[in-house]
Amino acid sequence: MILKVVFLLLGVVCAVVLGGLVGGLSDADPNSEDVQNALNFAIVQHNSASNDMFLSQKTEVVKVKKQVVAGTRYVLTVNMAKTSCRKDGSEEQCGILQDPVLARPYQCTFTVWSRPWLTDLQLLEQKC
């Protein structure tokens, strides 16, 4: 009985040290196509829900974590700022305002759930 407990604990320690917890959050490549799709989706959803007249854009990706669940859950921490483009406008290029007072930089953490086989993306949470 004691031998079983020792092997079980040894297995858990090896799993944590060698590869992190199975099913836990792990670092993700911010430049990967899947992460970029999740990030762009989150920003569009954020702008849609905002009461601001101007669009916001990312200025920097601070951190990206992912978790394999029934699909992939991404936790994206992003620095954002206001642009010169109005939400109701048709401009294609929206530059971030250079004046920090007008740009009002802020940070958001988005949680996005991706199920590509269903072509489904959902914004589960946003904290700004």
Backbone as a chain_set.jsonl record, in Angstrom:
{"seq": "MILKVVFLLLGVVCAVVLGGLVGGLSDADPNSEDVQNALNFAIVQHNSASNDMFLSQKTEVVKVKKQVVAGTRYVLTVNMAKTSCRKDGSEEQCGILQDPVLARPYQCTFTVWSRPWLTDLQLLEQKC", "coords": {"N": [[0.825, -1.201, 0.0], [1.882, 1.274, 0.849], [3.888, 1.492, -1.001], [2.445, 1.914, -3.376], [1.387, 4.472, -2.909], [3.746, 5.939, -2.785], [4.724, 5.628, -5.427], [2.632, 6.861, -6.791], [2.81, 9.523, -5.84], [5.386, 10.1, -6.768], [4.945, 9.969, -9.53], [3.185, 12.152, -9.87], [4.844, 14.284, -9.082], [6.847, 14.105, -11.059], [5.3, 14.637, -13.356], [4.544, 17.294, -12.889], [7.025, 18.625, -12.691], [8.307, 17.968, -15.14], [6.487, 18.59, -17.248], [4.415, 20.298, -16.55], [1.07, 20.556, -15.254], [-1.232, 18.225, -16.515], [-3.653, 19.322, -18.713], [-3.572, 21.796, -17.596], [-2.897, 25.391, -17.575], [-0.676, 26.619, -20.034], [2.194, 28.259, -21.486], [1.79, 30.031, -24.564], [2.502, 30.573, -28.038], [2.496, 33.829, -29.019], [2.429, 34.639, -31.664], [1.311, 32.666, -33.174], [-1.078, 31.345, -35.519], [-3.569, 30.488, -34.507], [-3.671, 31.748, -31.992], [-3.582, 34.439, -32.799], [-6.004, 34.592, -34.216], [-7.834, 34.189, -32.099], [-7.203, 36.423, -30.534], [-7.792, 38.606, -32.271], [-10.549, 38.189, -32.566], [-11.37, 38.597, -29.896], [-10.756, 41.323, -29.567], [-12.447, 42.544, -31.444], [-14.932, 41.851, -30.32], [-14.683, 43.177, -27.881], [-14.565, 45.875, -28.731], [-17.116, 46.06, -29.851], [-18.762, 45.836, -27.627], [-18.109, 48.041, -26.185], [-18.831, 51.38, -25.038], [-17.548, 53.485, -26.1], [-16.863, 55.949, -28.626], [-14.799, 55.588, -30.337], [-12.575, 53.208, -31.874], [-10.588, 50.664, -30.288], [-7.253, 49.358, -30.207], [-4.782, 46.739, -30.045], [-1.711, 47.372, -28.435], [0.374, 45.964, -27.481], [1.129, 42.565, -26.919], [1.079, 41.103, -23.914], [1.083, 38.669, -22.478], [0.384, 35.239, -23.154], [-1.574, 32.495, -22.526], [-2.557, 29.067, -22.756], [-5.027, 26.483, -22.647], [-5.857, 23.166, -22.969], [-8.972, 22.048, -23.453], [-12.283, 21.058, -24.028], [-11.657, 21.737, -26.821], [-9.762, 24.696, -27.168], [-8.761, 26.88, -24.654], [-7.939, 30.187, -24.424], [-6.012, 32.539, -22.651], [-5.486, 35.793, -22.765], [-3.397, 38.455, -22.266], [-3.306, 41.813, -22.836], [-2.054, 44.947, -23.889], [-3.829, 47.883, -24.582], [-5.064, 50.624, -26.625], [-6.665, 53.701, -27.606], [-7.845, 54.508, -30.912], [-7.81, 56.611, -33.871], [-10.025, 56.098, -35.324], [-13.498, 56.094, -35.836], [-16.181, 54.176, -34.458], [-18.388, 53.862, -36.105], [-17.351, 54.393, -38.541], [-15.749, 53.94, -41.795], [-13.095, 53.523, -42.125], [-10.096, 51.83, -43.02], [-7.529, 51.65, -42.089], [-6.438, 52.114, -38.917], [-4.792, 54.078, -36.906], [-3.049, 54.104, -33.794], [-3.572, 56.59, -31.403], [-1.164, 59.135, -30.859], [-0.832, 60.895, -28.76], [-0.691, 60.379, -25.366], [-2.706, 61.109, -23.581], [-5.025, 61.262, -25.122], [-4.987, 58.701, -26.251], [-5.378, 57.047, -24.104], [-4.177, 54.615, -22.718], [-4.643, 51.189, -21.714], [-5.033, 48.033, -19.995], [-6.103, 44.758, -20.873], [-7.463, 41.562, -20.061], [-8.35, 38.832, -21.809], [-10.451, 36.025, -22.089], [-10.777, 33.441, -24.207], [-12.583, 30.942, -25.849], [-11.981, 28.397, -28.047], [-13.277, 26.335, -30.559], [-12.407, 24.823, -33.118], [-13.377, 22.836, -34.91], [-16.046, 23.256, -34.929], [-16.159, 25.708, -35.968], [-16.229, 27.788, -34.036], [-15.907, 30.458, -31.864], [-15.729, 31.886, -28.682], [-16.062, 34.599, -26.483], [-15.317, 34.353, -23.312], [-14.712, 35.825, -21.047], [-13.82, 39.141, -20.106], [-11.54, 41.392, -18.771], [-10.879, 44.606, -18.072]], "CA": [[0.0, 0.0, 0.0], [2.77, 2.437, 0.929], [4.594, 1.539, -2.275], [1.527, 2.521, -4.34], [1.323, 5.907, -2.611], [5.034, 6.514, -3.163], [4.755, 5.706, -6.886], [1.663, 7.872, -7.207], [3.406, 10.835, -5.567], [6.505, 10.265, -7.678], [4.363, 10.263, -10.833], [2.659, 13.521, -9.839], [5.991, 15.197, -9.048], [7.457, 14.071, -12.399], [4.411, 15.325, -14.298], [4.601, 18.74, -12.623], [8.37, 19.124, -12.992], [8.67, 17.78, -16.539], [5.628, 19.144, -18.291], [3.266, 21.022, -16.035], [-0.093, 19.712, -15.021], [-1.999, 17.882, -17.698], [-4.885, 20.092, -18.748], [-3.367, 23.101, -16.978], [-2.501, 26.483, -18.46], [0.726, 26.644, -20.446], [2.513, 29.385, -22.364], [1.49, 29.842, -25.978], [3.19, 31.477, -28.957], [1.583, 34.916, -29.387], [2.426, 34.841, -33.109], [0.672, 31.55, -33.881], [-2.317, 31.718, -36.203], [-4.704, 30.256, -33.603], [-3.673, 32.819, -30.984], [-3.946, 35.69, -33.483], [-7.448, 34.537, -34.471], [-8.52, 34.395, -30.82], [-6.967, 37.808, -30.127], [-8.58, 39.496, -33.137], [-11.94, 37.996, -32.189], [-11.588, 39.253, -28.602], [-10.713, 42.781, -29.741], [-13.692, 42.925, -32.125], [-15.998, 41.743, -29.323], [-14.446, 44.257, -26.918], [-14.988, 47.131, -29.354], [-18.582, 46.025, -30.022], [-19.417, 46.006, -26.324], [-17.689, 49.315, -25.601], [-19.647, 52.568, -25.287], [-16.676, 54.504, -26.667], [-17.123, 56.26, -30.026], [-13.61, 55.251, -31.117], [-12.093, 51.846, -31.749], [-9.34, 50.395, -29.582], [-6.389, 48.35, -30.809], [-3.709, 46.272, -29.163], [-0.395, 47.977, -28.607], [1.365, 44.954, -27.125], [0.666, 41.334, -26.289], [1.898, 40.947, -22.722], [1.208, 37.267, -22.097], [-0.623, 34.348, -23.716], [-1.627, 31.147, -21.955], [-3.601, 28.257, -23.37], [-5.414, 25.287, -21.925], [-6.617, 22.248, -23.812], [-10.223, 21.589, -22.834], [-13.036, 20.617, -25.208], [-11.192, 22.825, -27.661], [-8.649, 25.387, -26.522], [-9.1, 28.119, -23.947], [-6.811, 31.121, -24.439], [-6.044, 33.676, -21.734], [-4.647, 36.761, -23.462], [-3.219, 39.733, -21.588], [-2.973, 42.705, -23.943], [-2.133, 46.396, -23.698], [-4.713, 48.463, -25.588], [-5.144, 52.087, -26.674], [-7.675, 54.23, -28.526], [-7.396, 54.902, -32.25], [-8.496, 57.78, -34.429], [-11.162, 55.625, -36.122], [-14.794, 56.004, -35.172], [-16.806, 52.858, -34.579], [-19.332, 53.847, -37.226], [-16.643, 54.804, -39.745], [-15.375, 52.886, -42.736], [-11.65, 53.552, -42.307], [-9.479, 50.512, -42.951], [-6.311, 51.784, -41.306], [-6.698, 52.868, -37.693], [-3.571, 54.241, -36.125], [-3.195, 54.431, -32.373], [-3.296, 58.002, -31.153], [0.175, 59.327, -30.3], [-0.95, 61.621, -27.493], [-1.133, 59.422, -24.344], [-3.95, 61.555, -22.953], [-6.098, 60.861, -26.019], [-4.931, 57.253, -26.482], [-5.84, 56.409, -22.858], [-3.759, 53.21, -22.704], [-5.188, 50.341, -20.651], [-4.714, 46.618, -20.183], [-7.224, 43.822, -20.809], [-7.241, 40.125, -20.099], [-9.461, 38.186, -22.495], [-10.491, 34.569, -22.094], [-11.464, 33.034, -25.426], [-12.712, 29.5, -26.03], [-11.979, 28.074, -29.469], [-13.59, 24.971, -30.987], [-12.283, 24.995, -34.565], [-14.173, 21.877, -35.684], [-17.391, 23.839, -35.017], [-15.915, 27.113, -36.337], [-16.839, 28.499, -32.921], [-15.097, 31.219, -30.924], [-16.557, 32.571, -27.695], [-15.384, 35.408, -25.485], [-15.865, 33.934, -22.03], [-14.511, 36.852, -20.019], [-12.857, 40.223, -20.376], [-11.277, 42.266, -17.62], [-10.095, 45.746, -18.519]], "C": [[0.868, 1.264, 0.0], [3.521, 2.601, -0.386], [3.726, 2.187, -3.36], [1.459, 4.027, -4.156], [2.608, 6.59, -3.037], [5.118, 6.656, -4.683], [3.779, 6.755, -7.415], [2.225, 9.274, -7.003], [4.578, 11.116, -6.496], [6.016, 10.607, -9.085], [3.845, 11.689, -10.917], [3.803, 14.521, -9.879], [6.66, 15.243, -10.417], [6.603, 14.824, -13.412], [4.496, 16.828, -14.121], [5.945, 19.303, -13.038], [8.663, 19.056, -14.481], [7.762, 18.492, -17.525], [4.47, 19.961, -17.792], [2.114, 20.068, -15.836], [-0.828, 19.448, -16.324], [-3.323, 18.633, -17.644], [-4.757, 21.462, -18.11], [-2.989, 24.144, -18.014], [-1.018, 26.374, -18.777], [0.937, 27.842, -21.36], [2.202, 29.029, -23.813], [2.244, 30.888, -26.796], [2.224, 32.577, -29.394], [1.48, 35.145, -30.891], [1.754, 33.707, -33.882], [-0.669, 32.001, -34.458], [-3.532, 31.561, -35.289], [-4.808, 31.351, -32.545], [-4.092, 34.137, -31.615], [-5.436, 35.73, -33.807], [-8.241, 34.807, -33.203], [-8.386, 35.845, -30.368], [-7.79, 38.782, -30.963], [-10.069, 39.399, -32.813], [-12.252, 38.735, -30.882], [-11.625, 40.772, -28.743], [-11.978, 43.275, -30.446], [-14.86, 42.89, -31.137], [-15.898, 42.867, -28.293], [-14.922, 45.594, -27.483], [-16.501, 47.188, -29.532], [-19.306, 46.321, -28.72], [-19.109, 47.354, -25.677], [-18.66, 50.441, -25.955], [-18.838, 53.693, -25.927], [-17.009, 54.711, -28.142], [-15.98, 55.816, -30.935], [-13.18, 53.817, -30.853], [-10.812, 51.789, -30.933], [-8.578, 49.322, -30.341], [-5.369, 47.903, -29.784], [-2.443, 47.053, -29.469], [0.697, 46.958, -28.333], [0.659, 43.734, -26.543], [1.611, 41.069, -25.129], [2.151, 39.47, -22.423], [0.08, 36.478, -22.737], [-0.478, 32.981, -23.06], [-2.708, 30.386, -22.696], [-3.83, 27.021, -22.518], [-6.244, 24.426, -22.864], [-7.788, 21.735, -22.984], [-11.008, 20.949, -23.974], [-12.836, 21.704, -26.248], [-9.982, 23.417, -26.975], [-9.167, 26.671, -25.891], [-7.832, 28.964, -23.907], [-7.05, 32.211, -23.403], [-4.998, 34.657, -22.254], [-4.586, 38.06, -22.668], [-2.604, 40.693, -22.597], [-3.038, 44.157, -23.48], [-2.906, 46.971, -24.881], [-4.622, 49.989, -25.532], [-6.19, 52.48, -27.716], [-7.032, 54.601, -29.862], [-8.156, 56.152, -32.684], [-9.734, 57.385, -35.229], [-12.432, 55.531, -35.29], [-15.389, 54.621, -35.407], [-17.734, 52.768, -35.784], [-18.672, 54.226, -38.547], [-16.273, 53.619, -40.62], [-13.869, 52.865, -42.99], [-11.085, 52.143, -42.183], [-8.215, 50.541, -42.107], [-6.588, 52.677, -40.1], [-5.429, 52.926, -36.873], [-3.886, 54.594, -34.682], [-2.79, 55.885, -32.179], [-1.96, 58.153, -30.436], [0.154, 60.044, -28.958], [-1.483, 60.658, -26.427], [-2.438, 59.819, -23.652], [-5.146, 61.131, -23.81], [-6.148, 59.346, -26.226], [-5.461, 56.472, -25.279], [-5.462, 54.93, -22.801], [-4.334, 52.464, -21.495], [-4.84, 48.896, -20.967], [-5.969, 45.768, -20.023], [-6.71, 42.394, -20.738], [-8.504, 39.501, -20.666], [-9.336, 36.682, -22.341], [-11.379, 34.146, -23.256], [-11.442, 31.513, -25.512], [-12.867, 29.22, -27.514], [-12.305, 26.597, -29.67], [-13.593, 24.985, -32.517], [-13.121, 24.032, -35.391], [-15.633, 22.322, -35.797], [-17.356, 25.253, -35.578], [-16.555, 28.041, -35.308], [-15.768, 29.163, -32.068], [-16.048, 31.919, -29.969], [-15.673, 33.366, -26.758], [-16.036, 35.087, -24.15], [-15.787, 35.032, -20.98], [-13.555, 37.922, -20.55], [-12.765, 41.096, -19.136], [-10.365, 43.389, -18.119], [-10.012, 46.787, -17.415]], "O": [[0.615, 2.202, -0.756], [3.762, 3.723, -0.833], [4.243, 2.942, -4.183], [1.47, 4.776, -5.132], [2.577, 7.691, -3.587], [5.542, 7.701, -5.178], [4.079, 7.454, -8.383], [2.128, 10.118, -7.893], [4.747, 12.243, -6.961], [6.612, 11.448, -9.759], [4.044, 12.363, -11.928], [3.746, 15.499, -10.624], [7.007, 16.326, -10.889], [7.132, 15.569, -14.238], [4.518, 17.564, -15.108], [6.002, 20.355, -13.675], [9.219, 20.004, -15.036], [8.24, 18.958, -18.559], [3.59, 20.294, -18.586], [2.19, 18.899, -16.214], [-1.019, 20.354, -17.135], [-4.03, 18.581, -16.638], [-5.726, 22.221, -18.081], [-2.785, 23.825, -19.186], [-0.204, 26.075, -17.903], [-0.012, 28.375, -21.935], [2.333, 27.877, -24.228], [2.579, 31.959, -26.291], [1.235, 32.292, -30.07], [0.533, 35.785, -31.349], [1.638, 33.774, -35.105], [-1.304, 32.921, -33.944], [-4.425, 32.408, -35.296], [-5.902, 31.824, -32.239], [-4.878, 34.879, -31.026], [-6.067, 36.781, -33.688], [-9.21, 35.566, -33.223], [-9.348, 36.432, -29.872], [-8.418, 39.688, -30.416], [-10.769, 40.412, -32.789], [-13.273, 39.415, -30.776], [-12.442, 41.434, -28.103], [-12.521, 44.317, -30.079], [-15.685, 43.803, -31.122], [-16.911, 43.437, -27.886], [-15.602, 46.356, -26.795], [-17.103, 48.251, -29.382], [-20.345, 46.981, -28.716], [-19.78, 47.757, -24.727], [-19.239, 50.452, -27.042], [-19.391, 54.742, -26.259], [-17.392, 53.766, -28.832], [-16.156, 55.681, -32.146], [-13.388, 53.278, -29.766], [-10.046, 52.751, -30.894], [-9.168, 48.488, -31.027], [-5.119, 48.585, -28.79], [-2.147, 47.353, -30.626], [1.802, 47.056, -28.868], [-0.291, 43.861, -25.77], [2.803, 40.839, -25.332], [3.282, 39.066, -22.15], [-1.042, 36.969, -22.854], [0.603, 32.393, -23.044], [-3.661, 30.977, -23.204], [-2.954, 26.576, -21.776], [-7.206, 24.894, -23.474], [-7.611, 21.078, -21.958], [-10.387, 20.328, -24.837], [-13.74, 22.495, -26.52], [-9.255, 22.713, -26.275], [-9.906, 27.439, -26.507], [-6.789, 28.523, -23.423], [-8.155, 32.743, -23.292], [-3.796, 34.398, -22.197], [-5.615, 38.692, -22.426], [-1.531, 40.437, -23.145], [-3.962, 44.55, -22.768], [-2.672, 46.598, -26.03], [-4.172, 50.568, -24.543], [-6.547, 51.69, -28.59], [-5.855, 54.953, -29.936], [-9.014, 56.67, -31.97], [-10.424, 58.255, -35.76], [-12.442, 54.969, -34.194], [-15.13, 53.983, -36.428], [-17.848, 51.714, -36.409], [-19.354, 54.366, -39.562], [-16.455, 52.461, -40.244], [-13.413, 52.258, -43.958], [-11.533, 51.357, -41.348], [-7.873, 49.543, -41.473], [-6.93, 53.85, -40.249], [-5.039, 51.952, -36.228], [-4.859, 55.29, -34.391], [-1.788, 56.344, -32.728], [-1.655, 57.395, -29.515], [1.024, 59.823, -28.116], [-2.603, 60.164, -26.556], [-3.185, 58.957, -23.19], [-6.165, 60.69, -23.278], [-7.23, 58.773, -26.36], [-5.941, 55.349, -25.435], [-6.345, 54.073, -22.833], [-4.489, 53.026, -20.411], [-4.406, 48.578, -22.074], [-6.796, 46.023, -19.148], [-5.657, 42.066, -21.285], [-9.585, 39.62, -20.09], [-8.241, 36.129, -22.451], [-12.572, 34.45, -23.29], [-10.413, 30.879, -25.278], [-13.774, 29.742, -28.162], [-11.703, 25.723, -29.047], [-14.643, 25.14, -33.141], [-13.542, 24.391, -36.49], [-16.371, 21.831, -36.651], [-18.386, 25.921, -35.659], [-17.314, 28.948, -35.649], [-14.835, 28.506, -31.605], [-17.057, 32.483, -30.393], [-14.65, 32.868, -26.29], [-17.166, 35.497, -23.886], [-16.67, 35.162, -20.132], [-12.632, 37.65, -21.318], [-13.771, 41.481, -18.54], [-9.23, 43.149, -18.532], [-9.388, 47.833, -17.597]]}, "num_chains": 1, "name": "protein.A"}
